[in-house]
Tab-separated table of N, CA and C in Angstrom:
chain	number	residue	atom	x	y	z
A	27	MET	N	47.077	-187.174	-57.190
A	27	MET	CA	48.440	-187.436	-57.630
A	27	MET	C	48.384	-187.808	-59.101
A	28	ASN	N	49.283	-187.271	-59.871
A	28	ASN	CA	49.355	-187.576	-61.300
A	28	ASN	C	49.871	-189.006	-61.511
A	29	THR	N	49.686	-189.516	-62.712
A	29	THR	CA	50.034	-190.910	-63.023
A	29	THR	C	51.506	-191.221	-62.773
A	30	THR	N	52.415	-190.362	-63.186
A	30	THR	CA	53.845	-190.623	-63.027
A	30	THR	C	54.231	-190.701	-61.551
A	31	ASP	N	53.838	-189.699	-60.769
A	31	ASP	CA	54.186	-189.684	-59.351
A	31	ASP	C	53.438	-190.755	-58.552
A	32	TYR	N	52.253	-191.165	-59.019
A	32	TYR	CA	51.466	-192.204	-58.351
A	32	TYR	C	52.181	-193.556	-58.411
A	33	ALA	N	52.979	-193.758	-59.437
A	33	ALA	CA	53.864	-194.922	-59.569
A	33	ALA	C	53.140	-196.259	-59.407
A	34	ALA	N	52.069	-196.439	-60.190
A	34	ALA	CA	51.318	-197.698	-60.185
A	34	ALA	C	50.879	-198.104	-58.787
A	35	SER	N	50.409	-197.152	-58.003
A	35	SER	CA	49.867	-197.291	-56.647
A	35	SER	C	50.927	-197.386	-55.555
A	36	ALA	N	52.193	-197.225	-55.883
A	36	ALA	CA	53.245	-197.315	-54.862
A	36	ALA	C	53.107	-196.249	-53.785
A	37	VAL	N	52.442	-195.133	-54.079
A	37	VAL	CA	52.263	-194.084	-53.072
A	37	VAL	C	50.842	-194.036	-52.523
A	38	CYS	N	50.013	-195.019	-52.887
A	38	CYS	CA	48.649	-195.045	-52.381
A	38	CYS	C	48.683	-195.138	-50.850
A	39	GLY	N	47.972	-194.244	-50.205
A	39	GLY	CA	47.959	-194.195	-48.746
A	39	GLY	C	49.028	-193.296	-48.168
A	40	ALA	N	49.987	-192.866	-48.992
A	40	ALA	CA	51.020	-191.942	-48.518
A	40	ALA	C	50.412	-190.554	-48.364
A	41	CYS	N	50.959	-189.769	-47.470
A	41	CYS	CA	50.489	-188.403	-47.263
A	41	CYS	C	51.469	-187.408	-47.861
A	42	VAL	N	50.915	-186.296	-48.326
A	42	VAL	CA	51.734	-185.205	-48.830
A	42	VAL	C	51.317	-183.918	-48.135
A	43	ALA	N	52.303	-183.091	-47.836
A	43	ALA	CA	52.062	-181.744	-47.340
A	43	ALA	C	52.115	-180.836	-48.559
A	44	ILE	N	51.045	-180.079	-48.770
A	44	ILE	CA	50.916	-179.226	-49.954
A	44	ILE	C	50.886	-177.770	-49.505
A	45	ASP	N	51.734	-176.962	-50.118
A	45	ASP	CA	51.749	-175.521	-49.876
A	45	ASP	C	51.247	-174.824	-51.124
A	46	GLY	N	50.213	-174.000	-50.941
A	46	GLY	CA	49.652	-173.227	-52.043
A	46	GLY	C	49.743	-171.742	-51.760
A	47	PRO	N	49.179	-170.932	-52.634
A	47	PRO	CA	49.274	-169.484	-52.474
A	47	PRO	C	48.647	-168.948	-51.183
A	48	ASP	N	47.584	-169.613	-50.692
A	48	ASP	CA	46.858	-169.094	-49.532
A	48	ASP	C	46.889	-170.000	-48.306
A	49	GLY	N	47.612	-171.107	-48.346
A	49	GLY	CA	47.618	-171.987	-47.186
A	49	GLY	C	48.277	-173.314	-47.463
A	50	SER	N	48.212	-174.183	-46.449
A	50	SER	CA	48.844	-175.505	-46.530
A	50	SER	C	47.883	-176.559	-45.989
A	51	ILE	N	47.989	-177.765	-46.539
A	51	ILE	CA	47.205	-178.898	-46.053
A	51	ILE	C	48.052	-180.155	-46.161
A	52	THR	N	47.623	-181.189	-45.447
A	52	THR	CA	48.208	-182.520	-45.585
A	52	THR	C	47.089	-183.454	-45.993
A	53	ARG	N	47.317	-184.241	-47.037
A	53	ARG	CA	46.313	-185.157	-47.557
A	53	ARG	C	46.954	-186.505	-47.876
A	54	ALA	N	46.125	-187.550	-47.774
A	54	ALA	CA	46.551	-188.904	-48.149
A	54	ALA	C	46.020	-189.221	-49.543
A	55	HIS	N	46.784	-189.999	-50.303
A	55	HIS	CA	46.348	-190.463	-51.624
A	55	HIS	C	45.516	-191.712	-51.432
A	56	ARG	N	44.301	-191.688	-51.922
A	56	ARG	CA	43.407	-192.817	-51.724
A	56	ARG	C	42.737	-193.303	-53.003
A	57	ARG	N	43.006	-192.643	-54.117
A	57	ARG	CA	42.297	-193.016	-55.335
A	57	ARG	C	43.240	-192.990	-56.526
A	58	PRO	N	42.807	-193.626	-57.612
A	58	PRO	CA	43.638	-193.603	-58.814
A	58	PRO	C	43.851	-192.176	-59.295
A	59	PRO	N	44.941	-191.942	-60.018
A	59	PRO	CA	45.291	-190.577	-60.407
A	59	PRO	C	44.429	-190.036	-61.542
A	60	PRO	N	44.238	-188.718	-61.560
A	60	PRO	CA	43.597	-188.086	-62.709
A	60	PRO	C	44.636	-187.883	-63.808
A	61	GLU	N	44.180	-187.456	-64.934
A	61	GLU	CA	45.105	-187.139	-66.030
A	61	GLU	C	45.606	-185.715	-65.824
A	62	CYS	N	46.791	-185.584	-65.283
A	62	CYS	CA	47.408	-184.271	-65.123
A	62	CYS	C	48.921	-184.442	-65.214
A	63	PRO	N	49.643	-183.345	-65.453
A	63	PRO	CA	51.093	-183.432	-65.637
A	63	PRO	C	51.841	-183.868	-64.369
A	64	GLN	N	53.024	-184.430	-64.578
A	64	GLN	CA	53.875	-184.831	-63.461
A	64	GLN	C	54.104	-183.636	-62.543
A	65	GLY	N	54.052	-183.882	-61.246
A	65	GLY	CA	54.233	-182.836	-60.246
A	65	GLY	C	52.933	-182.220	-59.781
A	66	ASN	N	51.844	-182.399	-60.539
A	66	ASN	CA	50.553	-181.851	-60.161
A	66	ASN	C	49.799	-182.788	-59.224
A	67	ILE	N	48.943	-182.197	-58.402
A	67	ILE	CA	48.057	-182.950	-57.521
A	67	ILE	C	46.658	-182.396	-57.694
A	68	ASP	N	45.678	-183.271	-57.916
A	68	ASP	CA	44.285	-182.883	-58.082
A	68	ASP	C	43.608	-183.007	-56.721
A	69	LEU	N	43.205	-181.889	-56.157
A	69	LEU	CA	42.584	-181.891	-54.833
A	69	LEU	C	41.069	-182.007	-54.935
A	70	ALA	N	40.478	-182.611	-53.916
A	70	ALA	CA	39.027	-182.680	-53.822
A	70	ALA	C	38.463	-181.268	-53.679
A	71	GLU	N	37.223	-181.117	-54.075
A	71	GLU	CA	36.597	-179.799	-54.081
A	71	GLU	C	36.667	-179.106	-52.718
A	72	GLY	N	36.507	-179.851	-51.642
A	72	GLY	CA	36.551	-179.256	-50.309
A	72	GLY	C	37.948	-178.906	-49.830
A	73	ALA	N	38.967	-179.531	-50.411
A	73	ALA	CA	40.344	-179.287	-49.974
A	73	ALA	C	40.981	-178.104	-50.686
A	74	PHE	N	40.613	-177.874	-51.931
A	74	PHE	CA	41.254	-176.822	-52.713
A	74	PHE	C	41.162	-175.443	-52.050
A	75	PRO	N	39.995	-175.043	-51.493
A	75	PRO	CA	39.911	-173.721	-50.871
A	75	PRO	C	40.844	-173.530	-49.671
A	76	MET	N	41.426	-174.601	-49.169
A	76	MET	CA	42.363	-174.482	-48.059
A	76	MET	C	43.728	-173.961	-48.519
A	77	ILE	N	43.987	-174.051	-49.834
A	77	ILE	CA	45.278	-173.572	-50.349
A	77	ILE	C	45.157	-172.397	-51.297
A	78	ALA	N	43.943	-172.189	-51.898
A	78	ALA	CA	43.769	-171.101	-52.870
A	78	ALA	C	42.285	-170.883	-53.154
A	79	ASP	N	41.984	-169.778	-53.796
A	79	ASP	CA	40.625	-169.471	-54.237
A	79	ASP	C	40.193	-170.513	-55.260
A	80	LYS	N	39.071	-171.149	-54.996
A	80	LYS	CA	38.563	-172.231	-55.846
A	80	LYS	C	38.350	-171.775	-57.294
A	81	GLN	N	38.030	-170.536	-57.503
A	81	GLN	CA	37.772	-170.014	-58.848
A	81	GLN	C	39.018	-170.047	-59.733
A	82	LEU	N	40.205	-170.117	-59.130
A	82	LEU	CA	41.445	-170.128	-59.912
A	82	LEU	C	41.642	-171.448	-60.659
A	83	GLY	N	41.142	-172.542	-60.088
A	83	GLY	CA	41.218	-173.842	-60.757
A	83	GLY	C	42.572	-174.516	-60.676
A	84	ILE	N	43.600	-173.913	-61.228
A	84	ILE	CA	44.955	-174.459	-61.185
A	84	ILE	C	45.863	-173.381	-60.606
A	85	VAL	N	46.634	-173.755	-59.588
A	85	VAL	CA	47.538	-172.800	-58.939
A	85	VAL	C	48.900	-173.453	-58.741
A	86	PRO	N	49.951	-172.646	-58.623
A	86	PRO	CA	51.265	-173.223	-58.336
A	86	PRO	C	51.311	-173.752	-56.900
A	87	ILE	N	51.878	-174.931	-56.753
A	87	ILE	CA	52.023	-175.543	-55.425
A	87	ILE	C	53.423	-176.111	-55.287
A	88	SER	N	53.786	-176.382	-54.048
A	88	SER	CA	54.944	-177.230	-53.769
A	88	SER	C	54.429	-178.305	-52.828
A	89	TRP	N	55.030	-179.478	-52.893
A	89	TRP	CA	54.584	-180.557	-52.019
A	89	TRP	C	55.732	-181.498	-51.717
A	90	GLN	N	55.569	-182.202	-50.582
A	90	GLN	CA	56.547	-183.221	-50.199
A	90	GLN	C	55.829	-184.322	-49.430
A	91	TYR	N	56.377	-185.525	-49.495
A	91	TYR	CA	55.813	-186.629	-48.729
A	91	TYR	C	56.081	-186.413	-47.245
A	92	VAL	N	55.089	-186.757	-46.421
A	92	VAL	CA	55.209	-186.672	-44.963
A	92	VAL	C	54.543	-187.906	-44.364
A	93	SER	N	54.806	-188.165	-43.106
A	93	SER	CA	54.126	-189.252	-42.413
A	93	SER	C	52.664	-188.875	-42.202
A	94	CYS	N	51.784	-189.856	-42.354
A	94	CYS	CA	50.350	-189.609	-42.163
A	94	CYS	C	50.025	-189.538	-40.668
A	95	PRO	N	49.106	-188.661	-40.302
A	95	PRO	CA	48.710	-188.529	-38.900
A	95	PRO	C	47.660	-189.574	-38.514
A	96	VAL	N	48.021	-190.846	-38.578
A	96	VAL	CA	47.070	-191.918	-38.271
A	96	VAL	C	47.138	-192.301	-36.794
A	97	ALA	N	46.054	-192.865	-36.316
A	97	ALA	CA	46.006	-193.402	-34.957
A	97	ALA	C	45.869	-194.919	-35.053
A	98	GLY	N	46.425	-195.617	-34.097
A	98	GLY	CA	46.285	-197.063	-34.075
A	98	GLY	C	47.325	-197.773	-34.915
A	99	ASN	N	47.127	-199.065	-35.059
A	99	ASN	CA	48.082	-199.942	-35.737
A	99	ASN	C	47.726	-200.151	-37.203
A	100	LEU	N	48.652	-200.792	-37.929
A	100	LEU	CA	48.368	-201.202	-39.300
A	100	LEU	C	47.130	-202.086	-39.310
A	101	VAL	N	46.478	-202.132	-40.472
A	101	VAL	CA	45.336	-203.013	-40.680
A	101	VAL	C	45.579	-203.765	-41.981
A	102	TYR	N	45.300	-205.055	-41.985
A	102	TYR	CA	45.424	-205.883	-43.186
A	102	TYR	C	44.023	-206.154	-43.715
A	103	HIS	N	43.766	-205.695	-44.931
A	103	HIS	CA	42.455	-205.895	-45.553
A	103	HIS	C	42.585	-206.979	-46.621
A	104	PHE	N	41.772	-208.024	-46.494
A	104	PHE	CA	41.766	-209.112	-47.467
A	104	PHE	C	40.681	-208.836	-48.502
A	105	LYS	N	41.082	-208.854	-49.767
A	105	LYS	CA	40.154	-208.564	-50.864
A	105	LYS	C	39.096	-209.654	-50.976
A	106	GLU	N	37.897	-209.230	-51.370
A	106	GLU	CA	36.822	-210.182	-51.635
A	106	GLU	C	37.307	-211.197	-52.666
A	107	GLY	N	37.040	-212.455	-52.433
A	107	GLY	CA	37.496	-213.525	-53.324
A	107	GLY	C	38.807	-214.147	-52.899
A	108	SER	N	39.492	-213.521	-51.929
A	108	SER	CA	40.741	-214.109	-51.433
A	108	SER	C	40.450	-215.442	-50.761
A	109	ASN	N	41.416	-216.339	-50.872
A	109	ASN	CA	41.309	-217.648	-50.237
A	109	ASN	C	42.725	-218.215	-50.123
A	110	GLN	N	42.841	-219.446	-49.692
A	110	GLN	CA	44.176	-220.018	-49.498
A	110	GLN	C	44.914	-220.255	-50.812
A	111	TRP	N	44.203	-220.259	-51.951
A	111	TRP	CA	44.826	-220.531	-53.254
A	111	TRP	C	45.074	-219.264	-54.077
A	112	TRP	N	44.471	-218.141	-53.694
A	112	TRP	CA	44.679	-216.831	-54.327
A	112	TRP	C	44.419	-215.792	-53.243
A	113	THR	N	45.460	-215.087	-52.855
A	113	THR	CA	45.339	-214.190	-51.713
A	113	THR	C	45.758	-212.778	-52.086
A	114	ALA	N	44.865	-211.819	-51.784
A	114	ALA	CA	45.131	-210.399	-52.041
A	114	ALA	C	44.975	-209.638	-50.729
A	115	VAL	N	46.020	-208.895	-50.363
A	115	VAL	CA	46.046	-208.159	-49.094
A	115	VAL	C	46.406	-206.705	-49.374
A	116	GLN	N	45.704	-205.808	-48.706
A	116	GLN	CA	46.026	-204.388	-48.775
A	116	GLN	C	46.399	-203.932	-47.362
A	117	VAL	N	47.513	-203.236	-47.246
A	117	VAL	CA	47.926	-202.696	-45.952
A	117	VAL	C	47.275	-201.327	-45.809
A	118	ARG	N	46.552	-201.143	-44.711
A	118	ARG	CA	45.843	-199.884	-44.470
A	118	ARG	C	46.294	-199.266	-43.152
A	119	ASN	N	45.916	-198.020	-42.970
A	119	ASN	CA	46.207	-197.262	-41.744
A	119	ASN	C	47.701	-197.218	-41.441
A	120	HIS	N	48.490	-196.982	-42.465
A	120	HIS	CA	49.937	-196.915	-42.280
A	120	HIS	C	50.403	-195.466	-42.245
A	121	ARG	N	51.366	-195.203	-41.407
A	121	ARG	CA	51.896	-193.853	-41.243
A	121	ARG	C	52.752	-193.430	-42.442
A	122	ASN	N	53.504	-194.354	-43.007
A	122	ASN	CA	54.402	-194.075	-44.132
A	122	ASN	C	54.033	-194.979	-45.302
A	123	ALA	N	54.403	-194.559	-46.504
A	123	ALA	CA	54.124	-195.368	-47.686
A	123	ALA	C	54.763	-196.754	-47.540
A	124	ILE	N	54.105	-197.739	-48.100
A	124	ILE	CA	54.551	-199.127	-47.992
A	124	ILE	C	55.458	-199.468	-49.176
A	125	ALA	N	56.621	-199.990	-48.889
A	125	ALA	CA	57.564	-200.401	-49.927
A	125	ALA	C	57.439	-201.882	-50.252
A	126	LYS	N	57.126	-202.701	-49.229
A	126	LYS	CA	57.166	-204.149	-49.451
A	126	LYS	C	56.297	-204.877	-48.440
A	127	LEU	N	55.649	-205.942	-48.902
A	127	LEU	CA	54.911	-206.861	-48.024
A	127	LEU	C	55.449	-208.267	-48.280
A	128	GLU	N	55.708	-208.973	-47.191
A	128	GLU	CA	56.147	-210.369	-47.265
A	128	GLU	C	55.293	-211.193	-46.311
A	129	TYR	N	55.192	-212.492	-46.585
A	129	TYR	CA	54.563	-213.407	-45.640
A	129	TYR	C	55.482	-214.605	-45.430
A	130	ARG	N	55.315	-215.239	-44.267
A	130	ARG	CA	56.124	-216.418	-43.961
A	130	ARG	C	55.476	-217.629	-44.632
A	131	ALA	N	56.228	-218.253	-45.538
A	131	ALA	CA	55.732	-219.418	-46.274
A	131	ALA	C	55.824	-220.674	-45.409
A	132	MET	N	55.257	-221.746	-45.911
A	132	MET	CA	55.240	-223.027	-45.182
A	132	MET	C	56.641	-223.532	-44.857
A	133	ASP	N	57.633	-223.171	-45.700
A	133	ASP	CA	59.011	-223.613	-45.460
A	133	ASP	C	59.760	-222.668	-44.513
A	134	ASN	N	59.013	-221.734	-43.878
A	134	ASN	CA	59.546	-220.799	-42.877
A	134	ASN	C	60.417	-219.688	-43.472
A	135	THR	N	60.371	-219.490	-44.802
A	135	THR	CA	61.088	-218.382	-45.434
A	135	THR	C	60.103	-217.245	-45.695
A	136	TRP	N	60.639	-216.034	-45.805
A	136	TRP	CA	59.794	-214.885	-46.127
A	136	TRP	C	59.634	-214.803	-47.635
A	137	LYS	N	58.403	-214.694	-48.098
A	137	LYS	CA	58.108	-214.612	-49.526
A	137	LYS	C	57.584	-213.212	-49.844
A	138	ASP	N	58.250	-212.538	-50.794
A	138	ASP	CA	57.857	-211.206	-51.246
A	138	ASP	C	56.568	-211.308	-52.052
A	139	VAL	N	55.636	-210.375	-51.821
A	139	VAL	CA	54.359	-210.384	-52.526
A	139	VAL	C	54.309	-209.163	-53.448
A	140	ALA	N	53.983	-209.383	-54.710
A	140	ALA	CA	53.941	-208.303	-55.697
A	140	ALA	C	52.728	-207.405	-55.483
A	141	ARG	N	52.951	-206.080	-55.642
A	141	ARG	CA	51.847	-205.119	-55.566
A	141	ARG	C	51.323	-204.884	-56.984
A	142	VAL	N	50.009	-204.862	-57.122
A	142	VAL	CA	49.387	-204.549	-58.411
A	142	VAL	C	48.966	-203.080	-58.418
A	143	ASP	N	48.602	-202.575	-59.579
A	143	ASP	CA	48.349	-201.143	-59.717
A	143	ASP	C	47.092	-200.648	-59.012
A	144	TYR	N	46.282	-201.520	-58.436
A	144	TYR	CA	45.147	-201.059	-57.636
A	144	TYR	C	45.406	-201.260	-56.139
A	145	ASN	N	46.680	-201.293	-55.782
A	145	ASN	CA	47.186	-201.255	-54.410
A	145	ASN	C	46.844	-202.460	-53.542
A	146	PHE	N	46.809	-203.623	-54.128
A	146	PHE	CA	46.750	-204.857	-53.351
A	146	PHE	C	48.040	-205.618	-53.622
A	147	PHE	N	48.489	-206.332	-52.608
A	147	PHE	CA	49.606	-207.254	-52.750
A	147	PHE	C	48.982	-208.622	-52.988
A	148	ILE	N	49.317	-209.235	-54.130
A	148	ILE	CA	48.638	-210.468	-54.528
A	148	ILE	C	49.630	-211.600	-54.710
A	149	ASP	N	49.314	-212.716	-54.064
A	149	ASP	CA	50.045	-213.961	-54.313
A	149	ASP	C	49.106	-214.834	-55.145
A	150	GLU	N	49.438	-214.985	-56.427
A	150	GLU	CA	48.582	-215.701	-57.370
A	150	GLU	C	48.379	-217.174	-57.002
A	151	SER	N	49.334	-217.764	-56.272
A	151	SER	CA	49.184	-219.165	-55.883
A	151	SER	C	48.677	-219.305	-54.450
A	152	GLY	N	48.407	-218.192	-53.793
A	152	GLY	CA	47.827	-218.212	-52.457
A	152	GLY	C	48.864	-218.312	-51.360
A	153	MET	N	48.475	-217.833	-50.193
A	153	MET	CA	49.344	-217.835	-49.018
A	153	MET	C	48.998	-218.958	-48.045
A	154	GLY	N	48.089	-219.846	-48.451
A	154	GLY	CA	47.650	-220.898	-47.548
A	154	GLY	C	46.439	-220.435	-46.748
A	155	PRO	N	45.967	-221.268	-45.823
A	155	PRO	CA	44.713	-220.973	-45.122
A	155	PRO	C	44.811	-219.921	-44.016
A	156	GLY	N	46.016	-219.568	-43.610
A	156	GLY	CA	46.160	-218.615	-42.499
A	156	GLY	C	46.015	-219.343	-41.184
A	157	PRO	N	46.237	-218.685	-40.078
A	157	PRO	CA	46.649	-217.295	-39.958
A	157	PRO	C	48.049	-217.068	-40.540
A	158	TYR	N	48.363	-215.782	-40.766
A	158	TYR	CA	49.585	-215.420	-41.471
A	158	TYR	C	50.560	-214.646	-40.591
A	159	ASP	N	51.829	-214.795	-40.913
A	159	ASP	CA	52.867	-213.909	-40.383
A	159	ASP	C	53.228	-212.969	-41.526
A	160	PHE	N	53.090	-211.658	-41.295
A	160	PHE	CA	53.410	-210.653	-42.299
A	160	PHE	C	54.604	-209.830	-41.856
A	161	ARG	N	55.409	-209.425	-42.818
A	161	ARG	CA	56.489	-208.467	-42.583
A	161	ARG	C	56.284	-207.334	-43.597
A	162	VAL	N	56.140	-206.119	-43.066
A	162	VAL	CA	55.864	-204.947	-43.887
A	162	VAL	C	57.024	-203.977	-43.737
A	163	THR	N	57.498	-203.447	-44.864
A	163	THR	CA	58.591	-202.478	-44.865
A	163	THR	C	58.076	-201.180	-45.470
A	164	ASP	N	58.358	-200.058	-44.790
A	164	ASP	CA	57.945	-198.767	-45.340
A	164	ASP	C	59.064	-198.173	-46.194
A	165	VAL	N	58.786	-197.034	-46.824
A	165	VAL	CA	59.754	-196.423	-47.728
A	165	VAL	C	60.985	-195.886	-47.016
A	166	ALA	N	60.915	-195.739	-45.692
A	166	ALA	CA	62.079	-195.286	-44.922
A	166	ALA	C	62.934	-196.459	-44.454
A	167	GLY	N	62.509	-197.704	-44.776
A	167	GLY	CA	63.271	-198.887	-44.379
A	167	GLY	C	62.867	-199.472	-43.043
A	168	ASN	N	61.857	-198.900	-42.386
A	168	ASN	CA	61.357	-199.464	-41.131
A	168	ASN	C	60.576	-200.734	-41.423
A	169	THR	N	60.719	-201.730	-40.569
A	169	THR	CA	60.055	-203.014	-40.771
A	169	THR	C	59.222	-203.373	-39.552
A	170	LEU	N	58.012	-203.874	-39.825
A	170	LEU	CA	57.134	-204.396	-38.781
A	170	LEU	C	56.802	-205.846	-39.099
A	171	GLU	N	56.763	-206.681	-38.071
A	171	GLU	CA	56.311	-208.060	-38.234
A	171	GLU	C	55.059	-208.257	-37.407
A	172	ASP	N	54.060	-208.849	-38.024
A	172	ASP	CA	52.834	-209.226	-37.325
A	172	ASP	C	52.677	-210.724	-37.448
A	173	HIS	N	52.328	-211.348	-36.349
A	173	HIS	CA	52.232	-212.806	-36.298
A	173	HIS	C	50.792	-213.248	-36.041
A	174	ALA	N	50.435	-214.371	-36.659
A	174	ALA	CA	49.120	-214.995	-36.473
A	174	ALA	C	47.979	-214.057	-36.856
A	175	VAL	N	48.143	-213.362	-37.983
A	175	VAL	CA	47.094	-212.474	-38.487
A	175	VAL	C	45.992	-213.355	-39.081
A	176	PRO	N	44.771	-213.266	-38.544
A	176	PRO	CA	43.709	-214.129	-39.055
A	176	PRO	C	43.229	-213.715	-40.440
A	177	PHE	N	42.841	-214.717	-41.242
A	177	PHE	CA	42.277	-214.471	-42.561
A	177	PHE	C	40.797	-214.144	-42.395
A	178	ILE	N	40.378	-213.014	-42.958
A	178	ILE	CA	38.965	-212.631	-42.965
A	178	ILE	C	38.636	-212.191	-44.389
A	179	GLU	N	37.955	-213.051	-45.142
A	179	GLU	CA	37.659	-212.695	-46.524
A	179	GLU	C	36.820	-211.424	-46.573
A	180	ALA	N	37.235	-210.484	-47.436
A	180	ALA	CA	36.573	-209.182	-47.607
A	180	ALA	C	36.494	-208.432	-46.282
A	181	GLY	N	37.496	-208.652	-45.420
A	181	GLY	CA	37.471	-208.007	-44.110
A	181	GLY	C	38.849	-207.566	-43.658
A	182	ASP	N	38.863	-206.993	-42.469
A	182	ASP	CA	40.076	-206.420	-41.895
A	182	ASP	C	40.575	-207.219	-40.704
A	183	SER	N	41.892	-207.379	-40.639
A	183	SER	CA	42.552	-207.976	-39.478
A	183	SER	C	43.543	-206.950	-38.937
A	184	PRO	N	43.505	-206.700	-37.635
A	184	PRO	CA	44.400	-205.684	-37.072
A	184	PRO	C	45.835	-206.177	-36.961
A	185	GLY	N	46.758	-205.240	-37.185
A	185	GLY	CA	48.160	-205.505	-36.926
A	185	GLY	C	48.464	-205.133	-35.483
A	186	ALA	N	49.705	-205.354	-35.085
A	186	ALA	CA	50.081	-205.104	-33.689
A	186	ALA	C	51.004	-203.895	-33.519
A	187	GLY	N	51.318	-203.190	-34.627
A	187	GLY	CA	52.237	-202.079	-34.512
A	187	GLY	C	52.024	-201.022	-35.570
A	188	GLN	N	52.815	-199.959	-35.466
A	188	GLN	CA	52.753	-198.841	-36.402
A	188	GLN	C	54.168	-198.340	-36.674
A	189	PHE	N	54.396	-197.799	-37.844
A	189	PHE	CA	55.702	-197.244	-38.193
A	189	PHE	C	55.953	-195.936	-37.447
A	190	PRO	N	57.227	-195.631	-37.151
A	190	PRO	CA	57.540	-194.327	-36.565
A	190	PRO	C	57.376	-193.240	-37.628
A	191	ALA	N	57.095	-192.046	-37.180
A	191	ALA	CA	56.981	-190.919	-38.109
A	191	ALA	C	58.349	-190.601	-38.694
A	192	CYS	N	58.356	-190.260	-39.963
A	192	CYS	CA	59.592	-189.829	-40.634
A	192	CYS	C	59.674	-188.307	-40.541
A	193	THR	N	60.869	-187.795	-40.475
A	193	THR	CA	61.028	-186.338	-40.479
A	193	THR	C	61.395	-185.904	-41.888
A	194	PRO	N	60.733	-184.858	-42.378
A	194	PRO	CA	61.007	-184.419	-43.756
A	194	PRO	C	62.392	-183.839	-43.915
């Protein structure tokens, strides 16, 4: 995904259906963008031959966002160095792109957590010792709440649900 469409990691983990001259594929965005023009997508070497002859290098494509074909529930990954005073969480294994992450604060209100450009949601003052209640909203407006998510530094905690598939 190019820098403009990548939107400072807002589409990280989102899937796109790509149509090329010789075929179609669906891929998830998992890495920072290459330097290419808006609307372009840089495919891995093994994926490019699924849409066109690799020797062509650059080909016309069309693409659209689609729900990812994931199995299982959301996963919350806590970044190495996270603790009760500085907490970084990445939502993984999501069917649709993530629009917002919130956690329930000590005063029982939902607190919005800012996403940084490397796709972690970081609360600079920390979320407390955990376990956590998280509320995740996807780009289609679907919301999931997970309760009592355990804190695992540099590890994964499973969620209890998954977003419904969106229709293009």
